[in-house]
CSV table of C-alpha atoms and ligand atoms in Angstrom, one decimal:
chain,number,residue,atom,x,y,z
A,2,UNK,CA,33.5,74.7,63.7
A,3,UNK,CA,35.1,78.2,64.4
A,4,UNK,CA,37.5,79.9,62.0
A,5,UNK,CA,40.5,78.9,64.2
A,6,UNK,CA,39.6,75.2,63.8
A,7,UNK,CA,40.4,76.1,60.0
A,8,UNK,CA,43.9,76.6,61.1
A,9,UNK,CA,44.1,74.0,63.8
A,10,UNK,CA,43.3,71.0,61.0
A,11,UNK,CA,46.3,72.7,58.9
A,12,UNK,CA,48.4,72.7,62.3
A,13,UNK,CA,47.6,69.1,62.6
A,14,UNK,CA,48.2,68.1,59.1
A,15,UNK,CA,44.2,67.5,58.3
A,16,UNK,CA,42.9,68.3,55.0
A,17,UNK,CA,40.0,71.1,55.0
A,18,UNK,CA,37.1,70.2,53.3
A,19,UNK,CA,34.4,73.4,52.4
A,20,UNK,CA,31.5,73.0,49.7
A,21,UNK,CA,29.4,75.5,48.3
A,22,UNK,CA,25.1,75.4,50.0
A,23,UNK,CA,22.8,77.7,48.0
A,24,UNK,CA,19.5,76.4,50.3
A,25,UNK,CA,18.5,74.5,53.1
A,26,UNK,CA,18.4,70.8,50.8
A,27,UNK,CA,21.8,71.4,49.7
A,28,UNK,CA,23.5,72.6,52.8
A,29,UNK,CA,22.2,69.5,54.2
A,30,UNK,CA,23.3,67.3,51.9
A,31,UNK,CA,27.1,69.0,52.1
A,32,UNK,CA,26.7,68.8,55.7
A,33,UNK,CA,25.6,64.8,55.4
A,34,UNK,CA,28.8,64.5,53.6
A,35,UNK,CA,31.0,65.5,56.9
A,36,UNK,CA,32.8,68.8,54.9
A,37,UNK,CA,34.3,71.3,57.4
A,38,UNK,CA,33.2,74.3,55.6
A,39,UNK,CA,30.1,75.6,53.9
A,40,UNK,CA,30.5,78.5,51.2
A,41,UNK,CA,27.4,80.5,50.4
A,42,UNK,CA,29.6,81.7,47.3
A,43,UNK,CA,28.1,84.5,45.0
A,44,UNK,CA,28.5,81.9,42.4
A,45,UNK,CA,24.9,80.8,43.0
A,46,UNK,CA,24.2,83.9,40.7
A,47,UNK,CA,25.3,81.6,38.0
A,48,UNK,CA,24.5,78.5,39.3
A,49,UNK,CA,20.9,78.7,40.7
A,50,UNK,CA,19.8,82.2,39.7
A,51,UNK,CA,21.0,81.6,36.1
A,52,UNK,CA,23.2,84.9,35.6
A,53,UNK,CA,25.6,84.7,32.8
A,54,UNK,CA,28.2,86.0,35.9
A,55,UNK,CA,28.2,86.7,39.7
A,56,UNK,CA,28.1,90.3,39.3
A,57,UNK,CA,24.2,90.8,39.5
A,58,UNK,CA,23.8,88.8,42.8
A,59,UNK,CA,22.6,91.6,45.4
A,60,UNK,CA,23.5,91.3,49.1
A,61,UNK,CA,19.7,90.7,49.9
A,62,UNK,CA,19.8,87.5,47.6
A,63,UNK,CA,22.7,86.3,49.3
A,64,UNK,CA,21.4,86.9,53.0
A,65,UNK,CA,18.1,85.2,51.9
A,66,UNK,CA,20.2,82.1,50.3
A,67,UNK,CA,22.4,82.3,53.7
A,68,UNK,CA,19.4,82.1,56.3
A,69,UNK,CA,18.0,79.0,53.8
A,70,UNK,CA,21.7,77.3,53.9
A,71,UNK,CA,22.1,77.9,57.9
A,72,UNK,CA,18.5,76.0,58.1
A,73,UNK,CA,19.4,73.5,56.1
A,74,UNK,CA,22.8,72.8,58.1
A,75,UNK,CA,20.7,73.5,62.1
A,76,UNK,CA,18.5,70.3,60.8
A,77,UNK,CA,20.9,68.6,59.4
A,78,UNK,CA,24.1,68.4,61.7
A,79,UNK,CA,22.7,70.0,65.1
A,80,UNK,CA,25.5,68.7,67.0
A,81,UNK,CA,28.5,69.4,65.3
A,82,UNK,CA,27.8,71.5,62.1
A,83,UNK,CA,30.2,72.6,59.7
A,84,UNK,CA,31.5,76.5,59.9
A,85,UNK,CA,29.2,78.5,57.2
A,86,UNK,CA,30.8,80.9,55.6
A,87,UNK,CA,28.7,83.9,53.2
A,88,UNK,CA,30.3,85.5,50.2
A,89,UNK,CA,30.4,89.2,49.8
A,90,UNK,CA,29.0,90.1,46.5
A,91,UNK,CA,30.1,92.3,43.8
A,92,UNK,CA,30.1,96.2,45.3
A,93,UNK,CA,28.6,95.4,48.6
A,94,UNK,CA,31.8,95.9,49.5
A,95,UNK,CA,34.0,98.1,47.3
A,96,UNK,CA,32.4,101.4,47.7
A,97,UNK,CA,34.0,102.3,50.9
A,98,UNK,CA,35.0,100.6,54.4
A,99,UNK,CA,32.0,102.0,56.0
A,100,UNK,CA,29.5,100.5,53.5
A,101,UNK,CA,31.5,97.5,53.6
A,102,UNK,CA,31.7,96.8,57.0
A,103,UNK,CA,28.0,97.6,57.1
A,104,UNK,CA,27.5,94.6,54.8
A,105,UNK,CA,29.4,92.1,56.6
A,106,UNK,CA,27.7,93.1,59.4
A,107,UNK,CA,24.5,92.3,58.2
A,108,UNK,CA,25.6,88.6,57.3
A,109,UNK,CA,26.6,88.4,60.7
A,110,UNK,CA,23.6,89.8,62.3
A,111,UNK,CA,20.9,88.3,60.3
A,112,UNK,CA,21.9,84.9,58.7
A,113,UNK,CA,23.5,82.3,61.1
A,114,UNK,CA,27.4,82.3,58.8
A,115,UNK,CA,30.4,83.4,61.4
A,116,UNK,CA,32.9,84.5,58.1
A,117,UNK,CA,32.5,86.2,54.8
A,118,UNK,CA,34.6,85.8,52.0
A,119,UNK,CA,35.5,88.7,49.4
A,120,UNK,CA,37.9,88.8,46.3
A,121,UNK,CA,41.3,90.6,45.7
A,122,UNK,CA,43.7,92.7,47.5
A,123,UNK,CA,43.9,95.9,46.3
A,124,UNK,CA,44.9,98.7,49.2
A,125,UNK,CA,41.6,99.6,49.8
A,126,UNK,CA,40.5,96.1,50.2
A,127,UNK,CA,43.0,95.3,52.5
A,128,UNK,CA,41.7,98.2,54.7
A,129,UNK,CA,38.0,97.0,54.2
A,130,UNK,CA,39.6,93.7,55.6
A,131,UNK,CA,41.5,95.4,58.7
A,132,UNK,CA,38.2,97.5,59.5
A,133,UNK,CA,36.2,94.1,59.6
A,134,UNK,CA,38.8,91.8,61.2
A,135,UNK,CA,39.0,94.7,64.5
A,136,UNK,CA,35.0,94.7,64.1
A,137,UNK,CA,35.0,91.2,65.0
A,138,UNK,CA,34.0,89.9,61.6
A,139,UNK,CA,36.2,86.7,60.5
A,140,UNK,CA,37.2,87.2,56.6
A,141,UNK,CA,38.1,84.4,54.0
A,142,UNK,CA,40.2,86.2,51.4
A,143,UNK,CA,40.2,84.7,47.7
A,144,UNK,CA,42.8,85.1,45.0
A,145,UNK,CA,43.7,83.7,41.5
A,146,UNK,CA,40.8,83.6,39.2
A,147,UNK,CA,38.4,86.0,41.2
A,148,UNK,CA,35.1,85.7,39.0
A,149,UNK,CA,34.0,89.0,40.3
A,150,UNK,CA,36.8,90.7,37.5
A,151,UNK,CA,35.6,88.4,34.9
A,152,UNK,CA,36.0,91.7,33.0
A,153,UNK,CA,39.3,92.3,33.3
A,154,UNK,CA,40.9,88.6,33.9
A,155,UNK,CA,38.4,86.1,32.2
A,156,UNK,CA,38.3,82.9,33.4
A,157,UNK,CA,42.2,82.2,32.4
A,158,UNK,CA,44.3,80.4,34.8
A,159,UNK,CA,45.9,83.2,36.5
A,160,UNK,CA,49.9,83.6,37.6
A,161,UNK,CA,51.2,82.0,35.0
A,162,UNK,CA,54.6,83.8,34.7
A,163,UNK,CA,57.0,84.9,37.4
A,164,UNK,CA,56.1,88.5,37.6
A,165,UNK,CA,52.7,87.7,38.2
A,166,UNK,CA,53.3,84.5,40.6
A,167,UNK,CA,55.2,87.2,42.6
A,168,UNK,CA,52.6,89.6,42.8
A,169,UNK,CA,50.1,87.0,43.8
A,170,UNK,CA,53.0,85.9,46.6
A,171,UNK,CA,52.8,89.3,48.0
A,172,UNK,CA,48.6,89.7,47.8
A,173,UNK,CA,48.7,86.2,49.9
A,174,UNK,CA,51.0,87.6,52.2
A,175,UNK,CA,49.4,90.8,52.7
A,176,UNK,CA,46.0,89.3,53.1
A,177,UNK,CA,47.4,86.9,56.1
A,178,UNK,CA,48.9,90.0,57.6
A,179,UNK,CA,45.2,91.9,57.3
A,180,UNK,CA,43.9,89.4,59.5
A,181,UNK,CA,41.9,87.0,57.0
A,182,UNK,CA,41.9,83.5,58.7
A,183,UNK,CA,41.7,81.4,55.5
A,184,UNK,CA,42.7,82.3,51.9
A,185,UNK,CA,40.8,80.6,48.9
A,186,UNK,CA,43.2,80.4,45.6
A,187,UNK,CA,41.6,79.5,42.8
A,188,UNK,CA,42.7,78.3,39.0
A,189,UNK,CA,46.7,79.5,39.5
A,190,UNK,CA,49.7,77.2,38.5
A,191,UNK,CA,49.8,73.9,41.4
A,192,UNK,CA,53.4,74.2,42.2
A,193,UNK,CA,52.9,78.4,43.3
A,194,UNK,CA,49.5,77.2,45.3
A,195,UNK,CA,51.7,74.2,47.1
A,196,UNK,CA,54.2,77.0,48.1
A,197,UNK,CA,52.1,79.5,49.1
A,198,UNK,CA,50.1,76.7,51.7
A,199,UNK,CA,53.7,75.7,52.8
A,200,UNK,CA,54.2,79.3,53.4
A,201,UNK,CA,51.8,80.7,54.6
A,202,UNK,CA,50.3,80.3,58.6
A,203,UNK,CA,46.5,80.2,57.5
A,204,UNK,CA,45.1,77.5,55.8
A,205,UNK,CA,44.9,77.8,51.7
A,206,UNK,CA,42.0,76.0,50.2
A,207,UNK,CA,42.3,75.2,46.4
A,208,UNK,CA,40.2,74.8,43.5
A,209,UNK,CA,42.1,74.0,40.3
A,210,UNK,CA,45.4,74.8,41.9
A,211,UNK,CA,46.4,71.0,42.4
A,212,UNK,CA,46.7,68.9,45.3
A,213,UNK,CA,48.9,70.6,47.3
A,214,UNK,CA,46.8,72.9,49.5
A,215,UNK,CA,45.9,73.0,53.0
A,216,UNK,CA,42.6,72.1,51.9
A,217,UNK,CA,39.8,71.7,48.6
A,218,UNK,CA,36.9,73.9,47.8
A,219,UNK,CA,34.2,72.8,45.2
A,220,UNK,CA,31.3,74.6,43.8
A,221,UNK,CA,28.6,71.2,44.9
A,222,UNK,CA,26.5,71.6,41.7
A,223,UNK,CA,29.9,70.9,39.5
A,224,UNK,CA,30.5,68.4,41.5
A,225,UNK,CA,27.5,66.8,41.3
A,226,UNK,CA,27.4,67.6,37.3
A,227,UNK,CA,24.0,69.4,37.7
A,228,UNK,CA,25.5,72.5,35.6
A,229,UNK,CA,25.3,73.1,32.1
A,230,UNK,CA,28.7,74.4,31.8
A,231,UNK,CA,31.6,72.4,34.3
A,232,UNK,CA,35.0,75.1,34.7
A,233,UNK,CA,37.7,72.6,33.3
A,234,UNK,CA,39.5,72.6,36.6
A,235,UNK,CA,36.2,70.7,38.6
A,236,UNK,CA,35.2,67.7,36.8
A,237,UNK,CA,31.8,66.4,37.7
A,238,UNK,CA,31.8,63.0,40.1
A,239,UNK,CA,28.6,62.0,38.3
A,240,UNK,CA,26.6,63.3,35.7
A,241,UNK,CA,23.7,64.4,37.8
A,242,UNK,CA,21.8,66.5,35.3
A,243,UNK,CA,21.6,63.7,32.9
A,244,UNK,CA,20.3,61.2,35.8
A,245,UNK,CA,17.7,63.7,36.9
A,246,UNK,CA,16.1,64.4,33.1
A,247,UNK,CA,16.4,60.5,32.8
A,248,UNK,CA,14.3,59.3,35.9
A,249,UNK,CA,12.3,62.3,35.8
A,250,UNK,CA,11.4,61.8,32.4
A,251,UNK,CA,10.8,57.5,32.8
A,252,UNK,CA,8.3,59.0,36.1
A,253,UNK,CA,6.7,61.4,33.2
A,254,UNK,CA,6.2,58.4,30.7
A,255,UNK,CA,4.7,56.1,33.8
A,256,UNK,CA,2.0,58.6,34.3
A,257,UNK,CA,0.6,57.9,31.0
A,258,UNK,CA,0.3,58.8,27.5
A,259,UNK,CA,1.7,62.2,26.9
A,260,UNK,CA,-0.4,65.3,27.3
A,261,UNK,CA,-2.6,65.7,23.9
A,262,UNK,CA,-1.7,69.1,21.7
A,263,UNK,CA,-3.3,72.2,22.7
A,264,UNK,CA,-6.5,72.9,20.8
A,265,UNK,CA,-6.3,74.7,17.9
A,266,UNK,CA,-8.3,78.5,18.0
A,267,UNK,CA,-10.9,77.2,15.3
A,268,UNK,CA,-11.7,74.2,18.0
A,269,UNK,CA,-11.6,76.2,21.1
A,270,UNK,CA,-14.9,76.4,22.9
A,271,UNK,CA,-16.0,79.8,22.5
A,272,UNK,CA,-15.6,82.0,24.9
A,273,UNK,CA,-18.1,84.3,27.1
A,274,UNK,CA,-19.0,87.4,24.8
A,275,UNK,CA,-16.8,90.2,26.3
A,276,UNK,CA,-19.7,92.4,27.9
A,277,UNK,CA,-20.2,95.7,25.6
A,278,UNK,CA,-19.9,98.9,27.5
B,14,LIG,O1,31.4,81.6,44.8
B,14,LIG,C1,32.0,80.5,44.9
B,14,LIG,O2,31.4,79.4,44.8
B,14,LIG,C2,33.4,80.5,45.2
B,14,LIG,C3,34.1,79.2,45.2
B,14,LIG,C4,34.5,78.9,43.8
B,14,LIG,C5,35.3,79.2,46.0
B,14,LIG,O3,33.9,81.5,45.5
């Protein structure tokens, strides 16, 4: 898969399929499961490296979760894998076009992704994005809720009212016309997100903006209701953390009786004297 083949499944009227890999055993598993799209997204800060939000993730994690993910996918679907896409974290990319193009570059160079994704479209991000895109480096945009702001938007659904669904119609826009290949909306209203995939030539992938986009993007450990916290927008398919603990735990019990308690000091065997100096 090639970024174009994004568009050429929404040409064709084909639903896009992407899941999020963190490692080489889940993008295999994603890949097993036929999706189009593989998202290193920065949400593995929260999600595997157990940050309260994805702002702390640096670019070296994410290049070292990339290279595991793009291992995972070479063993898993050699013939025909799934495009694999990295997520720019939080100020890799923000602090100037140099600096940023300097970081994409370096998912392109050293992991095996072809596209990174980044948040927003602030001026100076669609610059970042026009420097990339005449670099050669294919760029996912993402709008809506963009977790990277969590400090200024929350988690809210965003574009609820019509000053703000127009604003968001004119960030799309502008974000098509940088040269992204693929926009991500996330947790907007699903009639503006329908519109917007209608209107817009590349394809728009969803999560919680309904059924009406070009395609559907879902953080895999939500899915699979590993998480301890599921955004109300992606319901789990299956409650995966509970089913681990429970067969887990039933392999614990088979072992045996469980471990006695730790001796107390007074019945510790003593200890070798410290030698005196
Ligand atoms: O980081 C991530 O997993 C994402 C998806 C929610 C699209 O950006």
């Amino acid at each position: 898969m090639r970024p174009a083949d994004l568009t050429r499944r929404k040409q064709g009227g084909l639903a896009i399929t992407m899941l999020t890999a963190w490692d080489a055993l889940s993008a295999a598993v994603v890949a097993g499961a036929g999706v189009d799209a593989v998202l290193v997204g920065d949400s593995l800060a929260m999600v595997v490296l157990g940050h309260a939000t994805t702002l702390p993730v640096t670019l070296e994690e994410m290049l070292h979760h990339c290279r595991a993910a793009g291992r995972g996918l070479a063993a898993a679907a050699a013939h025909h894998p799934p495009l694999l896409i990295c997520d720019l974290p939080f100020l890799s990319y923000q602090c100037g076009a140099d600096e940023a193009v300097a970081a994409a570059g370096r998912v392109l160079k050293e992991t095996p992704a072809v596209a990174v994704k980044l948040e927003g479209a602030e001026p100076e991000t669609l610059t970042v994005i026009d420097r990339m895109v005449r670099s050669g480096i294919p760029v996912m945009g993402h709008l809506g809720l963009t977790p990277q702001s969590v400090h200024q938007l929350g988690y809210r659904r965003q574009a609820g009212d019509p000053v703000s669904q127009e604003r968001l119609r004119r960030r799309a826009l502008a974000l098509q016309e940088a040269g992204c290949f693929a926009l991500v909306i996330e947790h907007v209203p699903a009639e503006l997100a329908s519109e917007l995939s209608a209107s817009l030539v590349i394809p728009v992938i969803g999560i919680g903006a309904g059924d009406g986009c070009d395609g559907q993007v879902r953080v895999t450990a939500d899915l699979l209701g590993l998480t301890s916290r599921q955004p109300p927008f992606s319901p789990p398919l299956m409650e995966g953390r509970a089913l681990a603990v429970e067969v887990l735990g039933r392999w614990v019990r088979e072992q045996g009786p469980a471990a006695a308690p730790a001796p107390t000091p007074a019945t510790r065997p003593a200890s070798p004297a410290a030698p005196h100096c």
